[in-house]
C-alpha cells in the first residue's frame, strides 16, 4: 500500500511538473465550467501574472463570444471530447486572440464527470495568414474577372483551364467553348503560318520563358485582330504548373500607327517642300536636318551644314549678331519659344533680313531637340523702309502688333486687327471673317453694322476671298462689278482689297473711291494679318492646352488633377468668407455590368450622359469632376442648399434619364455620398472627401 501511495504521489508530482512547464496552455474546469487550475503558459497567453485572478471564474468569461462556449459545451456533451475547436478568447487587456482547444472530460470509475481538462494553443498568427490567403484569392478573382485585357490560364500542355470575360469578348467564344481546348487551336486555326507562329510562342512560354509578341489572332467569327501577347509560365514552389497569356487588342493602335506613318510621310513632304527654311538642331545647336529652302536661302549644301553649329554657320560676328543668335539658341534650348526678326549671313557673305521662329521639341515631356523656321523677310523689310513717308501708319501697325501680342482672347485679336486696318488703310467698311468648314463667319466689322447681322455665309470657291486664301496674297480689285463683290460689301463700293489671315480666315475692306488701295496697302495689311494669324494661333493653342490640361477627355468635365489644384483655392475662399463647401461623391451603380454586357463603348456613352445629366442638375457655379473610373465628384460652393438635398436631386435626375435607360437597357442609378465641410470646424478637407466617399459606399450597400 505504501509503495502504491508513493508511486501515486510521484505520478502526481510529475503531472504537476509537466502541467507547469509545458509550453502550451493547459486548464481544468469544474463540470459547471468554473476554472480550477491553469498553467503558466495559459496565464502568459491571456496576459495574467497570477492565476488567482482566474481561479473560480467562469470559463465563458474568456470567450469573446459566449455562443462559442455554448458550442464547446454542446460538443463536449455529445462526444465527451472537444477536438481542434477554434474560438476567439479575450486577454486581460481586452485584446482578442484566436485559440485552438482540445479538451476531454475526466470521470470517476462510476462515470461521474469530475472535471474538464484541456489545452489551448494561440493560433492568431495562423488565422491571420489564412485570412490573408482568402483575401488575396478574392483580390485575384476580382482582378482576373475585371481585367481590361483578355487573360487565359492553361496547363503545361497549353490546354485552356480558365478565361476571363474580356477573353470571351475579344475572341467571341463562350467559356464552355474554350475550356479543355488547346489555346492555339482556338485563336490561330485556319492559317498554317499563323498557327505555326502561335505554336512557337506557346512553346517558348511552356519552356519557362517570358514571351512578348505583337501579332494577329483569329476570332471565332474568323476575323483577324491585332493583339499583343504577354505569356509567362506559372510556378508553385519552384515547379512549373501551367502558363498564362494576356492578350491586348491593339487594333486601334495599329490603325493609329498606320495613320502616324501617313502623317509622317505628309510631314516629310511638307518639310521638304515648305516655303520657309527649316532647320532641326540638337539641344547644343548642332545641325541634324535641313530642308531644300534652307539650302536655297543660305547657299549651303547638306554636306556643308550637317553637324555644324547653326549660329556659327549663319550669324556673323558683327553688330552683336552672333551673340544675339547664341542667346536665342540658348533660350530655345532652355525650353522657351522664341520669335525674332533679325539678320543672318548667307554663304556668299550677303546679309539678309529673316524672321526666326524657334521652338523646343518635346517628347513625353523631355526636350529632345529644337527647330528653327527662317523666313526671308528682305522684301518686306525693303517695303517697310519705303513706308518711312507713312510713319503714322507704320507706328499704328507696331501698336497693333504689340496689342495683338498681349491680346487675351480671339475677339480682342479681331477687334484690334479691324481697328488697326481701318487706321492704316482708311476704308469705308472692313469685315474680318474666319473660315469654318464651308462657311465664312463674320467676327469683326469696322462700321456700325452688327456682327450678328452678317453672321455666316457659304464660301464661294470661285470668289476673291478664296483666291486670296489659296494664294496667301492680298488681292486688290478696282471698280468691281456688283456681282463680284463678296457677301457684306455694299454694291456702291468702287475698290476692294482682300487679304488672308494665315490659313484661318480673310480680311476684306471696301471703299467708295476708285483705286483706293495700292500695293503698299496690300503689304501693310499682310504684315498686320501675319501678326493676327500668329496671335490667334497662339491663343487657340493656349486655350486647347488649358482645356486638355483641365478637362477629362471622355466626358468633358473637369479632371481630378485640376480639382486637386482648385480645392486649395476653394478652401481659402471658404475660410475667408466663412462659406461651407458641399461635396457629392458619386459612383455609377452596376457599371461593371454595363461594361461586361454591352462593352466599354456603351460604358463610355453612359459616363458621358451622366456628365451631361450632372451639368443639367447642378448649378453652373458648381464644379463637376470625373474623379476616376466611374466616379464623379461635385463641389458645391457658396450654396445654402443642404448637400443631401443636392444628392437627392442627382439621384433622381440620373434615375429619371430616359437617354441613360435607352443606352443601358435598364434604369441607371448612382450611389451618392454627401457632406458639407465648414471651415470653422478645423476638419481637413481631405477628411471631408474621405467621409463623402465612405457615405457613397454606405449608400451603395443600402441599394
XYZ file of C-alpha atoms in Angstrom:
703
model
C 0.000 0.000 0.000
C 2.767 2.443 0.948
C 4.566 1.660 -2.309
C 1.375 2.316 -4.289
C 0.823 5.616 -2.472
C 4.419 6.640 -3.147
C 4.024 5.846 -6.840
C 0.777 7.829 -6.954
C 2.477 10.795 -5.300
C 5.363 10.578 -7.768
C 2.940 10.493 -10.687
C 1.103 13.488 -9.270
C 4.333 15.415 -8.869
C 5.373 14.540 -12.425
C 1.957 15.654 -13.707
C 2.248 18.950 -11.846
C 5.779 19.424 -13.207
C 4.579 18.810 -16.769
C 1.483 20.960 -16.174
C 3.686 23.830 -15.073
C 6.389 23.506 -17.730
C 4.558 22.503 -20.904
C 4.739 25.423 -23.435
C 1.070 25.283 -24.441
C -1.832 26.487 -22.308
C -3.474 23.894 -20.022
C -6.557 24.295 -17.864
C -9.102 22.481 -15.705
C -12.685 23.476 -15.046
C -15.477 22.135 -12.919
C -18.318 20.359 -14.698
C -20.206 23.653 -14.304
C -17.443 25.461 -16.181
C -15.582 27.283 -13.383
C -11.813 27.455 -13.738
C -9.985 25.414 -11.085
C -6.448 25.419 -12.495
C -4.359 26.966 -15.303
C -0.706 26.550 -16.142
C 1.831 29.404 -16.585
C 1.706 29.108 -20.380
C -2.039 29.828 -20.359
C -1.518 32.725 -17.935
C 1.017 34.262 -20.335
C -1.296 33.643 -23.280
C -4.083 35.578 -21.533
C -1.796 38.278 -20.133
C -2.122 37.356 -16.432
C 0.705 37.088 -13.892
C -1.279 35.476 -11.078
C -3.585 32.564 -11.680
C -5.616 33.525 -8.612
C -7.249 36.161 -10.835
C -8.715 33.353 -12.955
C -9.488 30.636 -10.429
C -13.186 30.357 -9.790
C -14.088 32.439 -12.835
C -16.464 31.027 -15.425
C -14.667 29.687 -18.480
C -17.254 31.555 -20.546
C -15.634 34.832 -19.414
C -12.521 34.208 -21.519
C -14.533 33.766 -24.720
C -15.025 36.834 -26.901
C -18.403 35.409 -27.924
C -20.330 33.448 -25.266
C -22.022 31.495 -28.064
C -18.653 29.873 -28.771
C -18.625 28.399 -25.236
C -22.119 27.045 -25.803
C -20.912 25.295 -28.944
C -17.934 23.912 -26.986
C -20.226 22.549 -24.278
C -22.617 21.030 -26.827
C -19.756 19.157 -28.492
C -18.394 18.027 -25.105
C -21.798 16.725 -24.005
C -22.281 14.920 -27.290
C -18.854 13.307 -27.586
C -17.082 13.627 -24.244
C -14.203 15.349 -26.024
C -13.640 18.555 -27.968
C -11.048 18.452 -30.730
C -9.486 21.301 -32.716
C -12.139 23.749 -31.524
C -11.309 27.278 -32.723
C -12.623 30.366 -30.976
C -11.645 33.912 -30.033
C -10.561 34.490 -26.423
C -10.234 37.751 -24.526
C -6.920 38.638 -22.956
C -6.733 40.552 -19.695
C -6.066 43.845 -21.561
C -9.169 43.354 -23.715
C -7.315 42.319 -26.869
C -8.504 39.236 -28.729
C -6.590 36.113 -29.742
C -7.587 33.018 -31.670
C -7.009 29.691 -29.882
C -7.393 26.044 -30.770
C -8.739 23.883 -27.925
C -8.506 20.135 -27.331
C -10.432 19.059 -24.241
C -11.915 15.988 -22.592
C -13.956 15.076 -19.568
C -12.319 13.328 -16.579
C -14.733 10.921 -14.865
C -14.620 8.618 -11.839
C -14.975 4.843 -12.264
C -18.721 5.230 -11.976
C -18.839 7.619 -14.960
C -19.443 10.759 -12.925
C -17.652 13.727 -14.502
C -15.137 15.104 -12.017
C -13.792 17.952 -14.156
C -12.812 19.004 -17.675
C -9.235 19.481 -18.708
C -7.789 20.654 -21.942
C -5.137 22.535 -23.872
C -5.297 25.886 -25.686
C -2.835 26.953 -28.366
C -2.569 30.528 -29.714
C -3.319 30.323 -33.466
C -3.791 34.070 -34.065
C -0.877 34.237 -36.497
C -2.126 31.184 -38.383
C -5.618 32.655 -38.653
C -4.180 35.933 -39.927
C -2.258 34.075 -42.614
C -5.348 32.103 -43.577
C -7.411 35.293 -43.763
C -4.740 36.964 -45.867
C -4.761 33.996 -48.242
C -8.539 34.199 -48.566
C -8.378 37.940 -49.198
C -5.545 37.532 -51.685
C -7.518 34.898 -53.571
C -10.572 37.170 -53.585
C -8.491 40.053 -54.912
C -7.042 37.821 -57.608
C -10.501 36.636 -58.631
C -11.743 40.224 -58.840
C -8.734 41.332 -60.862
C -8.993 38.299 -63.122
C -12.670 38.889 -63.790
C -12.415 42.655 -64.247
C -9.086 42.798 -66.072
C -9.313 45.025 -69.160
C -7.098 42.577 -71.046
C -8.032 39.087 -72.178
C -6.413 36.542 -69.820
C -6.173 32.769 -70.325
C -4.757 30.176 -67.899
C -3.508 26.911 -69.396
C -1.856 23.756 -68.171
C 1.664 22.862 -69.290
C 0.224 21.354 -72.490
C -1.347 24.732 -73.367
C -4.861 23.394 -72.796
C -7.223 26.116 -71.597
C -8.210 25.873 -67.929
C -9.714 29.334 -67.338
C -10.517 32.514 -69.263
C -11.862 35.863 -68.134
C -14.773 37.871 -69.512
C -12.558 40.040 -71.707
C -11.165 36.914 -73.399
C -14.656 35.794 -74.365
C -15.476 39.309 -75.565
C -12.279 39.684 -77.592
C -12.371 36.289 -79.297
C -16.126 35.681 -79.348
C -16.086 32.268 -77.624
C -18.109 31.359 -74.567
C -16.258 29.852 -71.622
C -17.718 26.396 -72.326
C -16.423 26.566 -75.905
C -12.802 27.115 -74.875
C -12.271 25.062 -71.712
C -10.291 21.896 -72.412
C -9.138 23.027 -75.872
C -5.606 23.889 -76.952
C -5.271 27.672 -76.970
C -3.599 27.826 -80.386
C -6.323 25.716 -81.997
C -8.841 28.277 -80.781
C -7.184 31.552 -81.791
C -4.776 30.642 -84.598
C -6.519 27.970 -86.644
C -7.158 28.063 -90.357
C -3.891 29.705 -91.422
C -0.825 27.478 -91.443
C 1.705 30.276 -90.982
C -0.298 31.847 -88.171
C -0.724 28.516 -86.372
C 2.997 27.768 -86.690
C 3.855 31.174 -85.245
C 1.367 30.689 -82.400
C 2.828 27.256 -81.629
C 6.317 28.775 -81.413
C 5.119 31.458 -78.994
C 3.304 28.896 -76.840
C 6.308 26.557 -76.881
C 8.548 29.362 -75.645
C 6.193 30.071 -72.751
C 5.780 26.380 -71.924
C 9.574 26.036 -71.831
C 9.698 28.542 -68.986
C 10.420 31.732 -70.929
C 8.580 35.004 -70.508
C 7.448 35.905 -74.025
C 6.086 39.095 -75.566
C 4.834 39.342 -79.119
C 2.742 41.583 -81.302
C 0.907 39.590 -83.923
C -2.553 38.636 -85.128
C -5.019 36.093 -83.797
C -8.298 34.792 -85.190
C -11.672 35.335 -83.548
C -14.442 32.756 -83.544
C -16.091 34.623 -86.436
C -12.883 34.266 -88.479
C -11.862 37.896 -88.287
C -8.196 38.572 -87.559
C -7.375 41.076 -84.835
C -4.063 42.684 -83.964
C -3.011 41.700 -80.449
C -0.067 41.980 -78.124
C 0.646 38.800 -76.155
C 2.469 38.604 -72.839
C 2.979 34.999 -71.815
C 4.592 33.627 -68.664
C 4.942 30.243 -67.002
C 3.221 29.719 -63.639
C 5.409 28.353 -60.848
C 4.302 26.973 -57.484
C 7.122 26.262 -55.020
C 9.615 26.163 -57.873
C 7.611 23.756 -60.028
C 6.023 24.900 -63.286
C 2.340 24.033 -63.064
C 0.997 25.863 -66.089
C 1.196 29.045 -68.105
C -0.840 32.135 -68.705
C -1.157 34.649 -71.513
C -2.509 38.187 -71.577
C -3.954 39.354 -74.896
C -4.487 43.043 -75.553
C -6.432 44.266 -78.568
C -4.054 46.687 -80.308
C -6.095 47.105 -83.458
C -6.739 50.758 -82.661
C -3.055 51.319 -82.009
C -2.105 49.617 -85.255
C -4.547 51.835 -87.077
C -3.041 54.814 -85.275
C 0.442 53.674 -86.253
C -0.691 53.438 -89.847
C -2.155 56.909 -89.587
C 1.065 58.075 -87.952
C 3.077 56.620 -90.819
C 0.908 58.542 -93.255
C 1.223 61.652 -91.115
C 4.992 61.201 -91.037
C 5.049 60.867 -94.803
C 2.990 64.036 -95.133
C 5.309 65.786 -92.691
C 8.324 64.738 -94.712
C 6.696 66.103 -97.848
C 5.793 69.338 -96.091
C 9.272 69.585 -94.587
C 10.879 69.124 -97.980
C 8.501 71.438 -99.835
C 7.955 74.070 -97.121
C 8.340 77.636 -98.422
C 10.240 78.568 -95.241
C 13.774 77.480 -94.420
C 13.582 74.876 -91.654
C 16.498 73.531 -89.644
C 16.425 70.827 -86.956
C 19.180 71.003 -84.325
C 20.329 69.104 -81.278
C 19.976 70.901 -77.953
C 23.585 72.114 -78.293
C 22.804 73.820 -81.615
C 24.457 71.309 -83.970
C 22.519 70.842 -87.214
C 20.718 67.497 -87.638
C 18.486 68.183 -90.661
C 17.530 70.998 -93.001
C 15.170 71.365 -95.929
C 15.685 72.480 -99.510
C 14.564 76.047 -98.766
C 17.281 76.345 -96.112
C 19.857 75.327 -98.723
C 18.435 77.841 -101.197
C 18.170 80.670 -98.660
C 21.641 80.353 -97.140
C 23.519 78.695 -100.018
C 24.917 75.729 -98.058
C 24.585 72.123 -99.196
C 23.646 69.431 -96.661
C 27.224 68.124 -96.596
C 28.473 71.617 -95.767
C 25.946 72.221 -92.986
C 25.186 68.943 -91.177
C 26.896 68.680 -87.804
C 27.946 72.340 -87.716
C 26.824 74.867 -85.133
C 23.847 76.804 -86.526
C 24.924 80.143 -85.053
C 28.490 79.942 -86.362
C 27.130 78.963 -89.759
C 24.664 81.812 -90.356
C 25.362 84.511 -87.725
C 28.366 86.793 -88.387
C 30.498 88.239 -85.607
C 29.410 91.783 -86.419
C 26.996 94.155 -84.735
C 26.468 91.613 -81.964
C 24.567 89.260 -84.298
C 26.389 86.110 -83.191
C 25.896 86.899 -79.504
C 22.238 87.577 -80.239
C 21.966 84.261 -82.113
C 23.595 82.327 -79.261
C 21.187 83.956 -76.806
C 18.197 82.898 -78.916
C 19.544 79.348 -79.267
C 20.113 79.116 -75.518
C 16.603 80.422 -74.850
C 15.113 77.690 -77.035
C 17.434 75.048 -75.528
C 16.073 76.108 -72.126
C 12.607 75.144 -73.316
C 11.249 78.560 -74.324
C 9.775 79.596 -77.648
C 11.391 82.478 -79.487
C 10.320 84.667 -82.365
C 12.656 87.366 -83.661
C 13.264 89.373 -86.768
C 16.931 89.982 -87.393
C 19.694 89.499 -89.967
C 21.679 86.433 -90.905
C 24.534 85.772 -93.333
C 24.439 83.648 -96.460
C 27.380 81.510 -97.587
C 28.353 84.270 -100.075
C 28.601 86.738 -97.169
C 25.446 88.655 -98.049
C 23.327 89.709 -95.052
C 19.614 89.080 -95.356
C 16.668 90.003 -93.181
C 14.925 86.987 -91.715
C 12.211 86.181 -89.208
C 13.114 83.284 -86.925
C 10.580 81.186 -85.064
C 12.337 78.805 -82.683
C 10.650 76.115 -80.640
C 11.812 73.242 -78.408
C 10.740 69.726 -79.424
C 9.279 67.766 -76.518
C 8.581 64.040 -76.431
C 6.844 62.761 -73.314
C 7.876 65.936 -71.526
C 11.576 65.609 -72.371
C 13.230 68.120 -74.670
C 14.980 66.127 -77.405
C 15.829 68.800 -79.978
C 14.987 72.302 -81.240
C 13.877 73.647 -84.573
C 14.083 76.990 -86.280
C 11.990 78.368 -89.126
C 13.682 81.105 -91.137
C 11.630 83.263 -93.436
C 13.314 85.637 -95.836
C 11.724 88.973 -94.993
C 14.135 91.055 -97.038
C 11.394 92.164 -99.417
C 9.168 93.051 -96.512
C 11.935 94.987 -94.832
C 12.513 96.915 -98.046
C 8.809 97.659 -98.183
C 8.874 98.795 -94.569
C 11.767 101.102 -95.344
C 9.763 102.543 -98.235
C 6.962 103.267 -95.784
C 9.041 105.792 -93.883
C 6.984 108.538 -95.523
C 3.904 106.975 -93.970
C 5.319 106.827 -90.464
C 1.944 107.194 -88.810
C 0.703 104.043 -90.491
C 3.814 102.138 -89.510
C 3.561 103.298 -85.918
C -0.062 102.245 -85.826
C 0.920 98.882 -87.215
C 3.519 98.449 -84.485
C 0.993 99.397 -81.848
C -1.392 96.830 -83.260
C 1.329 94.167 -83.261
C 2.065 94.892 -79.589
C -1.612 94.841 -78.739
C -2.059 91.576 -80.612
C 0.849 90.093 -78.729
C -0.863 90.973 -75.446
C -4.419 90.102 -76.531
C -6.194 87.766 -74.129
C -8.912 86.496 -76.476
C -9.581 85.927 -80.172
C -12.315 88.579 -80.022
C -9.686 91.085 -78.852
C -7.367 89.972 -81.672
C -10.012 90.507 -84.330
C -11.219 93.794 -82.854
C -7.652 95.108 -82.667
C -6.997 93.943 -86.227
C -10.035 95.687 -87.710
C -9.311 98.894 -85.809
C -5.675 98.942 -86.925
C -6.573 98.100 -90.519
C -9.037 100.983 -90.596
C -6.372 103.413 -89.343
C -3.782 102.172 -91.852
C -5.936 101.779 -94.964
C -8.739 104.277 -94.470
C -11.704 102.370 -95.877
C -15.468 102.691 -95.784
C -16.114 99.192 -94.476
C -13.892 96.396 -93.207
C -15.034 92.859 -92.454
C -12.973 90.127 -90.776
C -14.217 86.586 -91.357
C -12.936 83.251 -90.074
C -13.255 80.145 -92.236
C -15.057 77.258 -90.566
C -15.888 74.171 -92.618
C -17.539 75.539 -95.771
C -18.603 78.862 -94.278
C -17.164 82.274 -93.503
C -18.153 83.553 -90.054
C -18.051 87.303 -89.502
C -16.088 88.032 -86.308
C -15.480 91.786 -86.514
C -16.551 94.801 -88.609
C -15.386 98.380 -88.733
C -18.698 100.160 -89.106
C -21.839 100.327 -87.014
C -23.099 97.119 -88.619
C -23.720 94.430 -86.000
C -21.533 91.360 -86.424
C -24.605 89.199 -85.847
C -26.306 90.793 -88.876
C -23.642 89.402 -91.196
C -23.483 86.049 -89.395
C -22.464 83.115 -91.589
C -22.222 82.759 -95.339
C -21.303 79.858 -97.604
C -17.793 80.093 -99.022
C -17.782 80.843 -102.752
C -14.973 78.629 -104.101
C -14.509 80.999 -107.034
C -14.667 84.214 -105.031
C -11.921 86.739 -104.336
C -11.684 85.690 -100.690
C -10.916 82.063 -101.571
C -8.361 83.161 -104.195
C -6.594 85.231 -101.550
C -6.662 82.342 -99.072
C -5.304 79.874 -101.608
C -2.508 82.150 -102.860
C -1.686 83.551 -99.442
C -1.515 87.007 -101.002
C -3.633 90.170 -100.845
C -5.856 90.777 -103.867
C -6.882 94.287 -104.915
C -9.906 94.785 -107.179
C -10.610 98.205 -108.620
C -14.051 99.154 -109.929
C -15.602 95.736 -109.190
C -18.981 94.737 -110.536
C -21.793 94.361 -108.058
C -21.925 90.630 -108.816
C -18.245 90.144 -107.937
C -18.466 91.801 -104.530
C -18.169 89.442 -101.549
C -21.013 88.972 -99.116
C -21.493 92.002 -96.840
C -19.721 94.513 -99.120
C -22.080 97.319 -100.264
C -22.875 97.447 -104.026
C -21.712 101.073 -104.072
C -18.113 100.030 -103.365
C -15.609 101.059 -106.056
C -12.478 99.449 -104.569
C -11.917 96.171 -102.761
C -8.948 94.572 -101.002
C -8.853 91.023 -99.630
C -6.001 89.511 -97.631
C -5.632 86.181 -95.817
C -5.191 85.749 -92.081
C -2.798 82.848 -92.377
C -4.977 79.880 -93.250
C -7.742 80.662 -90.784
C -9.672 83.471 -92.395
C -9.872 86.551 -94.569
C -9.986 90.300 -94.123
C -11.746 92.364 -96.772
C -12.173 96.101 -96.980
C -14.128 98.293 -99.383
C -14.067 101.935 -100.339
C -16.443 104.105 -102.318
C -13.377 105.602 -104.068
C -11.873 104.051 -107.201
C -8.243 102.887 -106.864
C -8.366 103.446 -103.111
C -5.912 100.624 -102.404
C -2.422 100.102 -103.743
C 0.453 97.654 -103.348
C 1.666 99.495 -100.253
C -1.692 98.911 -98.597
C -1.506 95.230 -99.510
C 1.926 94.887 -97.921
C 0.871 96.700 -94.760
C -2.263 94.616 -94.491
C -0.273 91.409 -94.993
C 2.052 92.414 -92.154
C -0.852 93.195 -89.865
C -2.686 89.997 -90.683
C 0.510 87.997 -90.238
C 0.578 89.216 -86.635
C -3.133 88.498 -86.402
C -2.603 84.904 -87.523
C 0.241 84.407 -85.035
C -1.788 85.927 -82.174
C -4.909 83.912 -82.997
C -2.861 80.737 -83.355
C -1.146 81.392 -80.042
C -4.462 81.921 -78.250
C -6.043 78.862 -79.848
C -3.077 76.758 -78.814
C -3.169 78.167 -75.287
C -6.899 77.527 -74.977
C -6.563 73.993 -76.296
C -3.678 73.220 -73.935
C -5.609 74.663 -70.996
C -8.721 72.720 -71.981
C -6.812 69.444 -72.311
C -4.995 70.002 -69.015
C -8.192 70.723 -67.075
C -10.825 68.516 -68.621
C -11.490 64.808 -68.856
C -11.155 63.737 -72.497
C -14.201 61.429 -72.417
C -16.837 63.399 -70.520
C -15.658 66.981 -70.902
C -15.981 67.687 -67.174
C -13.023 68.745 -65.065
C -10.390 66.119 -64.318
C -9.072 65.129 -60.917
C -5.710 66.838 -61.478
C -7.427 70.206 -61.955
C -9.683 69.591 -58.969
C -6.614 68.961 -56.809
C -5.257 72.342 -57.934
C -8.540 74.165 -57.312
C -9.571 72.664 -53.978
C -6.896 74.586 -52.047
C -8.164 77.865 -53.540
C -11.766 76.964 -52.704
C -10.780 76.116 -49.124
C -9.030 79.500 -48.781
C -12.057 81.317 -50.228
C -14.462 79.391 -47.991
C -12.318 80.202 -44.944
C -12.128 83.888 -45.877
C -15.895 84.302 -46.275
C -16.959 81.554 -43.843
C -18.853 79.701 -46.560
C -19.324 75.926 -46.427
C -18.288 73.646 -49.275
C -20.614 70.842 -50.277
C -19.135 67.618 -51.627
C -21.038 64.929 -53.534
C -19.103 61.714 -54.213
C -20.961 59.859 -56.980
C -20.434 56.290 -58.200
C -22.321 54.635 -61.064
C -24.158 51.523 -59.869
C -23.748 48.308 -61.888
C -21.216 49.995 -64.152
C -19.155 46.842 -64.454
C -22.312 45.022 -65.545
C -22.860 47.649 -68.253
C -19.286 47.219 -69.498
C -19.430 43.432 -69.330
C -22.824 43.178 -71.003
C -22.587 45.876 -73.655
C -18.890 46.682 -73.912
C -16.753 49.655 -72.970
C -18.180 51.813 -75.765
C -21.580 51.664 -74.098
C -19.916 52.264 -70.746
C -18.286 55.387 -72.176
C -21.667 56.549 -73.504
C -23.165 56.082 -70.032
C -20.367 58.115 -68.420
C -20.764 60.925 -70.965
C -24.536 61.027 -70.475
C -24.196 61.053 -66.689
C -21.824 64.009 -67.040
C -24.499 65.762 -69.147
C -27.163 64.972 -66.521
C -24.935 66.426 -63.803
C -24.427 69.588 -65.858
C -28.191 69.976 -66.158
C -28.784 69.204 -62.479
C -26.250 71.281 -60.551
C -25.556 74.990 -60.812
C -23.097 76.419 -63.329
C -21.013 77.660 -60.398
C -20.663 74.120 -59.044
C -17.649 72.096 -60.113
C -18.180 68.679 -61.740
C -15.149 66.378 -61.694
C -14.507 62.942 -63.131
C -12.795 61.622 -60.040
C -11.718 58.323 -61.559
C -13.222 55.389 -63.455
C -16.989 55.566 -62.951
C -16.694 58.009 -60.051
C -17.707 61.673 -60.212
C -17.342 64.442 -57.669
C -19.464 67.589 -57.448
C -18.172 70.508 -55.377
C -20.966 72.870 -54.279
C -19.637 76.337 -53.475
C -21.398 79.238 -51.752
C -24.725 77.468 -51.538
C -27.411 77.423 -48.917
C -28.759 74.111 -50.156
C -28.235 71.065 -47.964
C -25.745 68.640 -49.518
C -28.150 65.713 -49.100
C -30.845 67.662 -50.967
C -28.401 68.065 -53.833
C -27.584 64.356 -53.596
C -31.289 63.500 -53.883
C -31.616 65.733 -56.962
C -28.642 63.995 -58.563
C -30.007 60.504 -57.821
C -33.444 61.447 -59.160
C -32.030 63.106 -62.276
C -29.897 60.090 -63.173
C -32.680 57.623 -62.430
C -35.109 59.679 -64.493
C -32.847 59.923 -67.557
C -34.571 58.280 -70.496
C -31.398 58.505 -72.535
C -29.440 56.524 -69.932
C -32.204 53.923 -69.934
C -32.027 53.768 -73.727
C -28.239 53.352 -73.695
C -28.008 50.670 -70.988
C -31.325 48.873 -71.310
C -32.198 49.386 -67.644
C -32.642 52.191 -65.131
C -29.184 53.538 -64.373
C -28.717 54.654 -60.777
C -25.907 56.236 -58.834
C -24.773 55.993 -55.238
C -24.076 59.376 -53.682
C -22.210 60.300 -50.535
C -22.657 63.892 -49.392
C -21.130 66.163 -46.794
C -20.908 69.837 -46.021
C -17.437 70.948 -44.960
C -17.385 74.019 -42.720
C -14.104 75.968 -42.446
C -14.614 76.731 -38.764
C -14.552 73.087 -37.648
C -10.832 72.636 -38.212
C -11.500 69.390 -40.080
C -9.146 68.948 -43.087
C -10.937 68.987 -46.440
C -9.277 65.623 -47.177
C -11.175 64.108 -44.254
C -14.420 65.534 -45.630
C -13.647 63.936 -49.005
C -12.986 60.606 -47.302
C -16.272 60.905 -45.386
C -18.194 61.642 -48.590
C -16.521 58.616 -50.185
C -17.456 56.395 -47.235
C -21.052 57.643 -47.306
C -21.218 56.900 -51.002
C -20.289 53.277 -50.269
C -22.873 53.207 -47.473
C -25.445 54.431 -49.989
C -24.347 51.705 -52.422
C -24.659 48.996 -49.757
C -28.142 50.253 -48.975
C -29.333 49.586 -52.534
